[in-house]
CSV table of C-alpha atoms and ligand atoms in Angstrom, one decimal:
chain,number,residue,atom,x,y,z
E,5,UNK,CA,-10.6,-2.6,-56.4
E,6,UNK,CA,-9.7,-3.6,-60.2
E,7,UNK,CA,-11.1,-2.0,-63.0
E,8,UNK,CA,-11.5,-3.5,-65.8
E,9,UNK,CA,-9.5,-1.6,-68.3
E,10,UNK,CA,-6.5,-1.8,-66.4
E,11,UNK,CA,-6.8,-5.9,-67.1
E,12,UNK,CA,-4.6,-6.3,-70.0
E,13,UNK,CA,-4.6,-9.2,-71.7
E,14,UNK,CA,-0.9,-10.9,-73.0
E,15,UNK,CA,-2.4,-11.9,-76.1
E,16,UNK,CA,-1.0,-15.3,-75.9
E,17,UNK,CA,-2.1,-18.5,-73.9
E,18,UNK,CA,-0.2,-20.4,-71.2
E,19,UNK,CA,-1.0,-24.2,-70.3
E,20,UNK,CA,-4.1,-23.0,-71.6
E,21,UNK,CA,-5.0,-20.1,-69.2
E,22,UNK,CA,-4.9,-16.2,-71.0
E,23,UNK,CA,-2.2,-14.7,-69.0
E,24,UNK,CA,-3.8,-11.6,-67.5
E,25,UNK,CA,-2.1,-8.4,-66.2
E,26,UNK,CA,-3.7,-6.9,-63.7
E,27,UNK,CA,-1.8,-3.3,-63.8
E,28,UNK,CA,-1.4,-0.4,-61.0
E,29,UNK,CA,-3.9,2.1,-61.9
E,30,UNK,CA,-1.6,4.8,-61.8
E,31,UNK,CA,1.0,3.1,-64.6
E,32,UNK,CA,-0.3,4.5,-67.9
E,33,UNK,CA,1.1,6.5,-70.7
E,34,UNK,CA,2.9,9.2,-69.7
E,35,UNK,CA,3.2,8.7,-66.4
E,36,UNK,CA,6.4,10.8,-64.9
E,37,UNK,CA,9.6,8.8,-63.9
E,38,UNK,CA,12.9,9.0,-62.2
E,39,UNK,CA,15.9,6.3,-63.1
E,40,UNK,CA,19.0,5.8,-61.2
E,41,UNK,CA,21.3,2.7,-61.7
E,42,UNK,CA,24.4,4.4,-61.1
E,43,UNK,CA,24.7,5.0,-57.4
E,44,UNK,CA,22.1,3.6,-54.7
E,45,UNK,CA,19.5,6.7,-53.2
E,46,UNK,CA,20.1,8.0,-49.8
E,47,UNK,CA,17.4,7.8,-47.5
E,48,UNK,CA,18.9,9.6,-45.0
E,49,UNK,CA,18.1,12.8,-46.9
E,50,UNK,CA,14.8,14.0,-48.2
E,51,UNK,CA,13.9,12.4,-51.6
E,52,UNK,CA,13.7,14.1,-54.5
E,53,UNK,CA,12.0,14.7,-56.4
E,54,UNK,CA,8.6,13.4,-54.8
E,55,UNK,CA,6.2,13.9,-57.9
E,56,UNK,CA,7.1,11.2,-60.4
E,57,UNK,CA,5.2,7.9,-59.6
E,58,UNK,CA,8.0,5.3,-61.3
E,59,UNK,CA,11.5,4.9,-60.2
E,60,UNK,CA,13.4,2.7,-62.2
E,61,UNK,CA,16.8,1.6,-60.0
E,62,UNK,CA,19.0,-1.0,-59.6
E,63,UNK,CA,17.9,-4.4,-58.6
E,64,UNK,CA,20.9,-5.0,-56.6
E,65,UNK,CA,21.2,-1.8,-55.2
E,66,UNK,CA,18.4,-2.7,-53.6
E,67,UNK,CA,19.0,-6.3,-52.3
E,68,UNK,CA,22.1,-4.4,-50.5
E,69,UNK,CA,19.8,-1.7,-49.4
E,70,UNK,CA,16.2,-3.1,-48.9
E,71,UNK,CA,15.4,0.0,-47.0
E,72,UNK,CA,15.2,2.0,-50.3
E,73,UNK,CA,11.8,0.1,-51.0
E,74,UNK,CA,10.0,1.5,-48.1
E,75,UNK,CA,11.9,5.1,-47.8
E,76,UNK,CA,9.9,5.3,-51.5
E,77,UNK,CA,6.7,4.4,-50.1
E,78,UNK,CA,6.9,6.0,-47.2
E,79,UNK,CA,7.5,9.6,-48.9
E,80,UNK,CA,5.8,8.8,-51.9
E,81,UNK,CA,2.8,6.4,-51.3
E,82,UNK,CA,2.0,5.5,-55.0
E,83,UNK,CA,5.7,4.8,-56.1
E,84,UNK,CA,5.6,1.9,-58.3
E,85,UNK,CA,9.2,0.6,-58.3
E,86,UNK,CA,10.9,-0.5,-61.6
E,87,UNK,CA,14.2,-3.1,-60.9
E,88,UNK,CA,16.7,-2.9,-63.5
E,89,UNK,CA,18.8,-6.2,-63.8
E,90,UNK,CA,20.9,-7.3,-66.7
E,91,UNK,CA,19.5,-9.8,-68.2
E,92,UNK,CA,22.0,-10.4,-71.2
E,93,UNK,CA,25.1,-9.9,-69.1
E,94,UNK,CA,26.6,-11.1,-65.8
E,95,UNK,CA,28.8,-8.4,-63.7
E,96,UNK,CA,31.6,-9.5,-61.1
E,97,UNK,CA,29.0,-7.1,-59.0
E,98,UNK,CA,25.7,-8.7,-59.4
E,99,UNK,CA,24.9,-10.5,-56.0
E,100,UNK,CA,24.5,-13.6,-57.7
E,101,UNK,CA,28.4,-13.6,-59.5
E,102,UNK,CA,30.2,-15.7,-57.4
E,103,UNK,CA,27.3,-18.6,-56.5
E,104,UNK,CA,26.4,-19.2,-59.7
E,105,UNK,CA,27.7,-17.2,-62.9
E,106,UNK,CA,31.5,-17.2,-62.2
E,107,UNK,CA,32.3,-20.3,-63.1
E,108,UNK,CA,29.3,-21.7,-65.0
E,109,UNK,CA,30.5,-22.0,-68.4
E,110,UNK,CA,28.2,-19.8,-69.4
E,111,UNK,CA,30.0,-16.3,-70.0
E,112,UNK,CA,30.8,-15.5,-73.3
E,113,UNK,CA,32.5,-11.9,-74.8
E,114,UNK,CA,33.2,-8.9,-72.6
E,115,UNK,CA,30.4,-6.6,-73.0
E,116,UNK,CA,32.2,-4.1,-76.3
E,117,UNK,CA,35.6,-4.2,-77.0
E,118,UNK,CA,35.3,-0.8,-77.8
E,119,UNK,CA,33.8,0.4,-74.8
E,120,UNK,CA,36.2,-1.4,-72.3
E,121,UNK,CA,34.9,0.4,-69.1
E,122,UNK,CA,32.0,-2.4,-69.0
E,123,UNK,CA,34.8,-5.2,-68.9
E,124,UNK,CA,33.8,-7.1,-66.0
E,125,UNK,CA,30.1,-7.8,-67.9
E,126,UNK,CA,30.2,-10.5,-69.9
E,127,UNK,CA,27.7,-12.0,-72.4
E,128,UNK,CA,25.3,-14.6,-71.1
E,129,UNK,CA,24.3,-17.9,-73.4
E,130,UNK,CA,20.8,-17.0,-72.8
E,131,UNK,CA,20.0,-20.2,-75.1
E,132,UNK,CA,20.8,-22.4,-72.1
E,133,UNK,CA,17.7,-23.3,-69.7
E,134,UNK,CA,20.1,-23.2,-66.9
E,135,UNK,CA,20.9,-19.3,-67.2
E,136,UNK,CA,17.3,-18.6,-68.2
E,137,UNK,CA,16.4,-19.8,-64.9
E,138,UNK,CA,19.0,-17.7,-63.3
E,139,UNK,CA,17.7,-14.8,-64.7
E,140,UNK,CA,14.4,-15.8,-63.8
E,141,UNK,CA,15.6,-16.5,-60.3
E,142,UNK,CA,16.4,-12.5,-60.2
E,143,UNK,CA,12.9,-11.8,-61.0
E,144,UNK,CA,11.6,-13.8,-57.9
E,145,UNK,CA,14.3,-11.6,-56.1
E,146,UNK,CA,13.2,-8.4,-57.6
E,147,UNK,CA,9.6,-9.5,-56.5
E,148,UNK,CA,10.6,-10.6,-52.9
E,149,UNK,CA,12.4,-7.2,-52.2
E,150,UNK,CA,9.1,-5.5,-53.2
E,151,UNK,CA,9.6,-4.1,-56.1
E,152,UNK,CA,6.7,-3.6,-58.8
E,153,UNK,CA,8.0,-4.6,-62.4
E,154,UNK,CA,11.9,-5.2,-64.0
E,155,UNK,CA,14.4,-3.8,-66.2
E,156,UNK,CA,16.1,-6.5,-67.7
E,157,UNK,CA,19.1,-4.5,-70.0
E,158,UNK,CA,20.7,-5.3,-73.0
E,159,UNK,CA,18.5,-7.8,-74.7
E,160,UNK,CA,19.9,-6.9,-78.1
E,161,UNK,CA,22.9,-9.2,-77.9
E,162,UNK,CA,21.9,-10.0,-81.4
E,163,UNK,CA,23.1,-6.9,-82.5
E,164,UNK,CA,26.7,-8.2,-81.6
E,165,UNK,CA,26.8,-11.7,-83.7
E,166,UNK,CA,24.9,-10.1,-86.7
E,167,UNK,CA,26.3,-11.2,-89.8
E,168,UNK,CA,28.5,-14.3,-88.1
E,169,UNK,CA,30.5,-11.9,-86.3
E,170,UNK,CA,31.0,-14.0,-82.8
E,171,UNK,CA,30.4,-10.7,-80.5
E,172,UNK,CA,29.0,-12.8,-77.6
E,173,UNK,CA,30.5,-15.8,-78.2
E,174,UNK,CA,27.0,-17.3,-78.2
E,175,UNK,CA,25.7,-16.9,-81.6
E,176,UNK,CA,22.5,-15.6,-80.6
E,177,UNK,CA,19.9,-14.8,-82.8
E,178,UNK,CA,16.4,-11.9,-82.5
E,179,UNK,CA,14.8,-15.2,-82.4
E,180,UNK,CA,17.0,-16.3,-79.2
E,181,UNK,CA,15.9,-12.9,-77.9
E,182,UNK,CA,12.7,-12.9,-78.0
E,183,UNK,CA,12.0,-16.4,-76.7
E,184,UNK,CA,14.5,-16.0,-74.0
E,185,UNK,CA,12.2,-12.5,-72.7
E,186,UNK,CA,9.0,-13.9,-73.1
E,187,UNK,CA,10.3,-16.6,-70.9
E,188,UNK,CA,11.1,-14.1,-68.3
E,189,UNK,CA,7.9,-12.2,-69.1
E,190,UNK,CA,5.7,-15.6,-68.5
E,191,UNK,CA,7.3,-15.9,-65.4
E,192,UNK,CA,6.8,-12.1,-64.2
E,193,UNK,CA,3.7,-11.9,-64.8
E,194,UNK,CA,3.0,-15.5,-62.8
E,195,UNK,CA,4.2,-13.4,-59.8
E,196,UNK,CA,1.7,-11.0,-57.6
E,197,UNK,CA,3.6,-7.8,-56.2
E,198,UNK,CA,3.5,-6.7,-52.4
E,199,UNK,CA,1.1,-4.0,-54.0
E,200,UNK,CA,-1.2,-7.0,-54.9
E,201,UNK,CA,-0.8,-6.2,-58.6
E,202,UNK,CA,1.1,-8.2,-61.5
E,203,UNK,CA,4.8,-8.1,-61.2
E,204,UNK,CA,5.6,-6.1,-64.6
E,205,UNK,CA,8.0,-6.3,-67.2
E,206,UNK,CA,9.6,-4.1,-70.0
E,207,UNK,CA,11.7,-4.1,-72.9
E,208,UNK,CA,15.0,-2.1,-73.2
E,209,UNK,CA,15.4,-0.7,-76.9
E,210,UNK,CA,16.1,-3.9,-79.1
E,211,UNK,CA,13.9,-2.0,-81.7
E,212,UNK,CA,13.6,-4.6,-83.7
E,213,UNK,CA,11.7,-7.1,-81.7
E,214,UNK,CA,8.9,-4.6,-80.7
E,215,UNK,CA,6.7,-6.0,-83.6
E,216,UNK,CA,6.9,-9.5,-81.4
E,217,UNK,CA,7.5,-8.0,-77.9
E,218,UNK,CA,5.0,-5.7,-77.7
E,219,UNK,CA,2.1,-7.6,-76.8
E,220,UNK,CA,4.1,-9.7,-74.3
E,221,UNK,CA,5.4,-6.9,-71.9
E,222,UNK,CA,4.3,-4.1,-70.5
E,223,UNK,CA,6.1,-1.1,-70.8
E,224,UNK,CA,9.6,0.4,-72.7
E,225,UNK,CA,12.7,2.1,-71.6
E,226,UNK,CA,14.5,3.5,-74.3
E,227,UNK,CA,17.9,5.5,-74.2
E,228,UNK,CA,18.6,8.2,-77.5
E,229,UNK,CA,16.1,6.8,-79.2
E,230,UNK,CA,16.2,10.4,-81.3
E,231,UNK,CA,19.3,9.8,-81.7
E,232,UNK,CA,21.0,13.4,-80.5
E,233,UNK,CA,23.9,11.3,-79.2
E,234,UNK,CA,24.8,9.1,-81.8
E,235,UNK,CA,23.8,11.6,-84.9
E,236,UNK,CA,24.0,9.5,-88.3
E,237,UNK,CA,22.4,6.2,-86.8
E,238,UNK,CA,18.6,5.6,-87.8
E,239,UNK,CA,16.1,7.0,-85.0
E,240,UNK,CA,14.1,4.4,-82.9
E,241,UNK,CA,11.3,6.5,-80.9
E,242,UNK,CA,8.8,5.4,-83.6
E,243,UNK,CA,8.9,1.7,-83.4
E,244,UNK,CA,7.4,2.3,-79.7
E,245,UNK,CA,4.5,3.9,-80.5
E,246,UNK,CA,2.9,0.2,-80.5
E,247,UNK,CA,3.7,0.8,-77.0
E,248,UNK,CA,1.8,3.7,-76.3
E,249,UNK,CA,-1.0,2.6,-78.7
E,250,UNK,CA,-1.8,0.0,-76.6
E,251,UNK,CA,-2.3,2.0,-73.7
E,252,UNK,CA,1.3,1.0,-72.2
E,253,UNK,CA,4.2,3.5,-71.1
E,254,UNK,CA,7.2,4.1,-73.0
E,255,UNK,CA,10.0,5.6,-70.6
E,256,UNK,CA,12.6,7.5,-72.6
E,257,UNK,CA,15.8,8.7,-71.8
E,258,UNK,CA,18.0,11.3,-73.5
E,259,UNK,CA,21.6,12.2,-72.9
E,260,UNK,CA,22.4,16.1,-73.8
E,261,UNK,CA,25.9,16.9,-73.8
E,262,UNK,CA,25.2,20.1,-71.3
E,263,UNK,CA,23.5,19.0,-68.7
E,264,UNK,CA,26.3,18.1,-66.3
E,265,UNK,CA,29.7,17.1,-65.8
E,266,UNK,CA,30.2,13.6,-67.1
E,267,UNK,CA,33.4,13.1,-64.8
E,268,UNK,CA,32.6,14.8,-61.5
E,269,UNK,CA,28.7,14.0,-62.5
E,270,UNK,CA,28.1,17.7,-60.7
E,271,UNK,CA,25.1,18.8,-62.3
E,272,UNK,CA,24.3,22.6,-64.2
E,273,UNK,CA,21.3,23.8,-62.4
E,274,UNK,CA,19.6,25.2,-65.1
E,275,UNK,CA,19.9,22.3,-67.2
E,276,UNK,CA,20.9,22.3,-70.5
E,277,UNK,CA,21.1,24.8,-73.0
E,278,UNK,CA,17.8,26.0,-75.3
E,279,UNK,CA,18.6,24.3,-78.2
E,280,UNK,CA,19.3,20.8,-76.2
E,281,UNK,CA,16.7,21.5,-74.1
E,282,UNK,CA,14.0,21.8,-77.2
E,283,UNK,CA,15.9,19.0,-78.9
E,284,UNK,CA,15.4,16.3,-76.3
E,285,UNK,CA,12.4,17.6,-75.2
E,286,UNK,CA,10.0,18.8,-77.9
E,287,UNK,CA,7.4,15.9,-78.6
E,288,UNK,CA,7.6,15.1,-82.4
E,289,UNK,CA,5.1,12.7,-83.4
E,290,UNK,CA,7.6,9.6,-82.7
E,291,UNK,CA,7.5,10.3,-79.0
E,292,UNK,CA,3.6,11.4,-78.4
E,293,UNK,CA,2.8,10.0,-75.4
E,294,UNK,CA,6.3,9.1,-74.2
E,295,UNK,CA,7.6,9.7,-70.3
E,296,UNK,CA,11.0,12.2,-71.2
E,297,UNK,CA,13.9,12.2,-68.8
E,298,UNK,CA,17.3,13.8,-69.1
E,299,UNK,CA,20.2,12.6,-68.2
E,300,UNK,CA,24.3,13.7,-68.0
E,301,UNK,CA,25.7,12.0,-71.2
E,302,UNK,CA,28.9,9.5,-69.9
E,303,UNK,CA,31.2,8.8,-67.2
E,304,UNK,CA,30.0,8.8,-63.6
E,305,UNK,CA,26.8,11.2,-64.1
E,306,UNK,CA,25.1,9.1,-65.8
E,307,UNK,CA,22.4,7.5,-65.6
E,308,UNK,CA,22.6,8.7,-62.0
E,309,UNK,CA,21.0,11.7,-59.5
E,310,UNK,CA,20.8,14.7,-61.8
E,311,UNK,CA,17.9,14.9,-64.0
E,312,UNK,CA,15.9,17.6,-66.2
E,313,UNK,CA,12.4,17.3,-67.0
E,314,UNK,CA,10.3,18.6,-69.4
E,315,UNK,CA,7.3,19.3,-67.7
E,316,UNK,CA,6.0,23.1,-68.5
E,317,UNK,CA,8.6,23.2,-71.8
E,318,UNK,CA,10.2,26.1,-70.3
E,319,UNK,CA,14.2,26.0,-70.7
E,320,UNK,CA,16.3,26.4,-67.6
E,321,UNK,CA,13.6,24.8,-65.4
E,322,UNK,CA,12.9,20.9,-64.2
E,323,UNK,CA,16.4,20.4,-62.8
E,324,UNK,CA,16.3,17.8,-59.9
E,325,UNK,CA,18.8,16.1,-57.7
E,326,UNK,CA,18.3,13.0,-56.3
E,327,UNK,CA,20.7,12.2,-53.4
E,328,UNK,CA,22.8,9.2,-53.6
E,329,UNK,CA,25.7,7.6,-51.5
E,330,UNK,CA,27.9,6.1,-53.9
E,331,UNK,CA,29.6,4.3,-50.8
E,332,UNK,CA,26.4,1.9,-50.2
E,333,UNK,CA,26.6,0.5,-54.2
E,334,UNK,CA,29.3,-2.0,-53.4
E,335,UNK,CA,28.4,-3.6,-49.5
E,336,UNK,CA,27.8,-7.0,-49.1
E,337,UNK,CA,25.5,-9.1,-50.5
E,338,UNK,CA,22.6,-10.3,-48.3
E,339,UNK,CA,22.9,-14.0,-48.1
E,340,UNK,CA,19.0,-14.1,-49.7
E,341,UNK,CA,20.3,-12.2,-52.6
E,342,UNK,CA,23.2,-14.5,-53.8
E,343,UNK,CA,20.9,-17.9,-53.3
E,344,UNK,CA,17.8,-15.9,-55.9
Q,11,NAG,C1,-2.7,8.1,-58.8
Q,11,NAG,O1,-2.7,9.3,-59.5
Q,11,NAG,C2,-3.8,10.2,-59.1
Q,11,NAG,C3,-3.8,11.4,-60.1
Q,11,NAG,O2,-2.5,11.9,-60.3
Q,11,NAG,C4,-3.4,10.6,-57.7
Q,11,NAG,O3,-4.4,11.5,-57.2
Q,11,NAG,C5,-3.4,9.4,-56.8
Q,11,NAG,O4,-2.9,9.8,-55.5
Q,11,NAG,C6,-2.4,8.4,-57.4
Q,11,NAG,N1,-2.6,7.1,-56.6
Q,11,NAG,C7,-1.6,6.5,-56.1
Q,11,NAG,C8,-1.8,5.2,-55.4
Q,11,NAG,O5,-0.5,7.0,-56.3
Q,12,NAG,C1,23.5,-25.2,-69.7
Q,12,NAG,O1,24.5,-24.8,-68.8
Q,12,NAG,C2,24.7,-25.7,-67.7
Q,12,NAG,C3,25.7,-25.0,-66.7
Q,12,NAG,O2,26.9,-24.7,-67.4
Q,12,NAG,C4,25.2,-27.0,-68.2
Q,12,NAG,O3,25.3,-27.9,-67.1
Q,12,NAG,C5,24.2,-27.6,-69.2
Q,12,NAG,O4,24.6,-28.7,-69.8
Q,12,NAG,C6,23.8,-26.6,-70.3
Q,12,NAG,N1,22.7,-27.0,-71.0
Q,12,NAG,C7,22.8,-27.3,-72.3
Q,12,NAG,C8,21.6,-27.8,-73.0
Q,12,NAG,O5,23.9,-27.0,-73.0
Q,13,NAG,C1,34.8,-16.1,-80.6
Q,13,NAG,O1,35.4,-15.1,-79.9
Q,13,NAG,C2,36.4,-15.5,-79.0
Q,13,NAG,C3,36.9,-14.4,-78.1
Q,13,NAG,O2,37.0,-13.2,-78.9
Q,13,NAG,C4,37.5,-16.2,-79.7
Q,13,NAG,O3,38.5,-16.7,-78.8
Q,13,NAG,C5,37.0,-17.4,-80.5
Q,13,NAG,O4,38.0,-18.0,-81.2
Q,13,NAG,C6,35.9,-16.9,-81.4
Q,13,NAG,N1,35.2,-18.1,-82.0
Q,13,NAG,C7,35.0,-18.2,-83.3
Q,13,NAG,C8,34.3,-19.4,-83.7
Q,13,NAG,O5,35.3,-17.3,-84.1
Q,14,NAG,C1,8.8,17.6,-60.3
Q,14,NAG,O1,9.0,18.7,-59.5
Q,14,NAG,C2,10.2,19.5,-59.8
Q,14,NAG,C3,10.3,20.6,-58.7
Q,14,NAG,O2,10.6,20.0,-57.5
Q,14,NAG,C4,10.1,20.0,-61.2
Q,14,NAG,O3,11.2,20.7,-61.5
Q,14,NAG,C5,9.9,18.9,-62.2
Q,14,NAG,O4,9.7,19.4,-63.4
Q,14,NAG,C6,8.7,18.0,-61.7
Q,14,NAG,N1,8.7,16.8,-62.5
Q,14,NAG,C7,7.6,16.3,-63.1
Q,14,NAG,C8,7.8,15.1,-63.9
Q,14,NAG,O5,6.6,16.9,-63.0
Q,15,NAG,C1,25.1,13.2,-57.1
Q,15,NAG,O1,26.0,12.3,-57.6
Q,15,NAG,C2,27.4,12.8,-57.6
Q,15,NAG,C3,28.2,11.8,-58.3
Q,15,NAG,O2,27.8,11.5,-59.6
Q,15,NAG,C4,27.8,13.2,-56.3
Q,15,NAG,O3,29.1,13.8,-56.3
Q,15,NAG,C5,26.9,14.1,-55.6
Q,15,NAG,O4,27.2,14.3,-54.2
Q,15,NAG,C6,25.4,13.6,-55.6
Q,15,NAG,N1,24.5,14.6,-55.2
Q,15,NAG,C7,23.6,14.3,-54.2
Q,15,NAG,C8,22.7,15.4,-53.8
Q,15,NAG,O5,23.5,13.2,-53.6
């Protein structure tokens, strides 16, 4: 049954019609979540942990592994699942590489120079209709494998060609941005999930388009947005609290430097020290409201099975470990998932 408050409305009209949002009643502001894009979960072994209500994993992941979707379900009957694509890059891995992307004409710069681990992700011209529909075409997919609401990463491309610097190759603008994501968030929301809800959508930092992004999607996931990892650059959590104010969730993640082992991503089992502990996880007015997790800080832990929360605020506690099979990231492709 829906319930009114959990109607949202967009704010802005469509051939006329107010896009509505009908929401899952259990997605609101600081509801707990788990995110792993790193490797794909296990379902051969219990999951863990079995009390946060949104997982956030890899869209791919699960077209290779479609049985993820109902292991969730099945041990946690009110997951609402969260598929992360990249929407301003393409990936030698992403099912769709070879079909479309490879030889499109429409890869640009490796993702950072600087961070040359990410090499085989290349900028998309997300000014061309052709790739918008690609990316839009993952969406469908993300909906057809059941999950709930997307990811799309690394919409701050703009970031890279500020001040004429070429960083894409693309030229692309916060305008170019933001009309590129509320294209994907039109067509979202004109999908219906196997939960009968709307299919959701979210924006991934990009700070500065919150102001015109806010009232299009439905939720945030934000990495360092105190900025404990990268001390010295201007903190973000604040910008989000538009967010929250309107009654959606804001997903943060923080990287301490002592959770885990970055290379072997073997995780400490009492977490991270005090002072990490309080800095990630004390709410300061900038994060009221916001849905904390911890993560290992680099290499192959992150973003992957170990995680500290902050429930209870007591150091040394809220350690979890999610099991993953790094061998199922990489099988083949489904043929459904290259044609989406
Ligand atoms: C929603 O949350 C409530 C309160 O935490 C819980 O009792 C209920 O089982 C949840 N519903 C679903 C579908 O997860
Ligand atoms: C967009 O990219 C496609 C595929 O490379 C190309 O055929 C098309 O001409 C491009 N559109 C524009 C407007 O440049
Ligand atoms: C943009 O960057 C690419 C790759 O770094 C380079 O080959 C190209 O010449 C640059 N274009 C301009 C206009 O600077
Ligand atoms: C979930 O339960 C684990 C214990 O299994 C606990 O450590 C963690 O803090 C809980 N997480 C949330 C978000 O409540
Ligand atoms: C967690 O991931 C690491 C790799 O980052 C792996 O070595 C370890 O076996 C995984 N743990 C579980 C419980 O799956």
């Amino acid at each position: 049954m829906k319930h009114s408050a959990y109607l949202r409305t967009a704010g802005f009209f469509i051939c006329g019609a107010l896009a509505q949002v009908d929401v899952p009643p259990n997605f609101t502001v600081g509801v707990p979540w788990q995110i792993i894009i790193q490797n794909t979960l296990d379902v051969t072994r219990p999951l863990q942990p079995t009390n946060v209500t949104v997982w956030d994993l890899d869209l791919y992941h699960i077209a290779r592994n479609p049985n993820t979707v109902e292991y969730l379900r099945t041990n946690n009957p009110g997951t609402i699942l969260v598929c992360y694509f990249n929407a301003g890059l393409a990936q030698d891995t992403d099912c769709d590489y070879d079909t479309k992307w490879r030889n499109s004409g429409l890869l640009g710069n490796i993702y950072d120079p600087e961070e040359p681990e990410f090499n085989n992700e290349r900028w998309v011209n997300i000014k061309n209709q052709t790739a918008r529909d690609w990316m839009k075409q993952r969406i469908t997919l993300a909906n057809q494998l059941g999950c709930d609401g997307v990811d799309p990463d690394n919409i701050d491309g703009y970031l890279r060609d500020a001040d004429g610097n070429n960083g894409t190759w693309w030229d692309l603008s916060q305008d170019d941005y933001v009309s590129f994501v509320t294209e994907l968030a039109t067509h979202a929301h004109s999908l219906t999930t196997s939960q009968s809800h709307t299919m959701l959508i979210g924006q991934k930092n990009a700070r500065e388009l919150v102001g015109r992004l806010s009232g299009v999607l439905d939720f945030a996931v934000l990495e360092d947005c105190k900025r404990l990892r990268e001390p010295g650059e201007p903190a973000f959590c604040r910008d989000f609290q538009a967010y929250i104010a309107t009654e959606k969730p804001v997903f943060s993640i923080e990287y301490p430097s002592t959770l885990g082992d970055p290379e072997t991503g073997a995780c400490n089992a009492r977490g991270v020290d005090d002072t990490e502990y309080h800095n990630s996880c004390d709410t300061i007015q900038d994060t009221a409201g916001f849905s904390p997790v911890l993560k290992i800080q680099g290499g192959d832990g992150e973003l992957n099975n170990c995680t500290q929360y902050c429930t209870g605020m007591v150091p040394g506690t809220g350690v979890v470990v999610t099991a993953t099979n790094p061998e199922l990231d990489g099988i083949d492709c489904p043929p459904g998932a290259t044609e989406y």
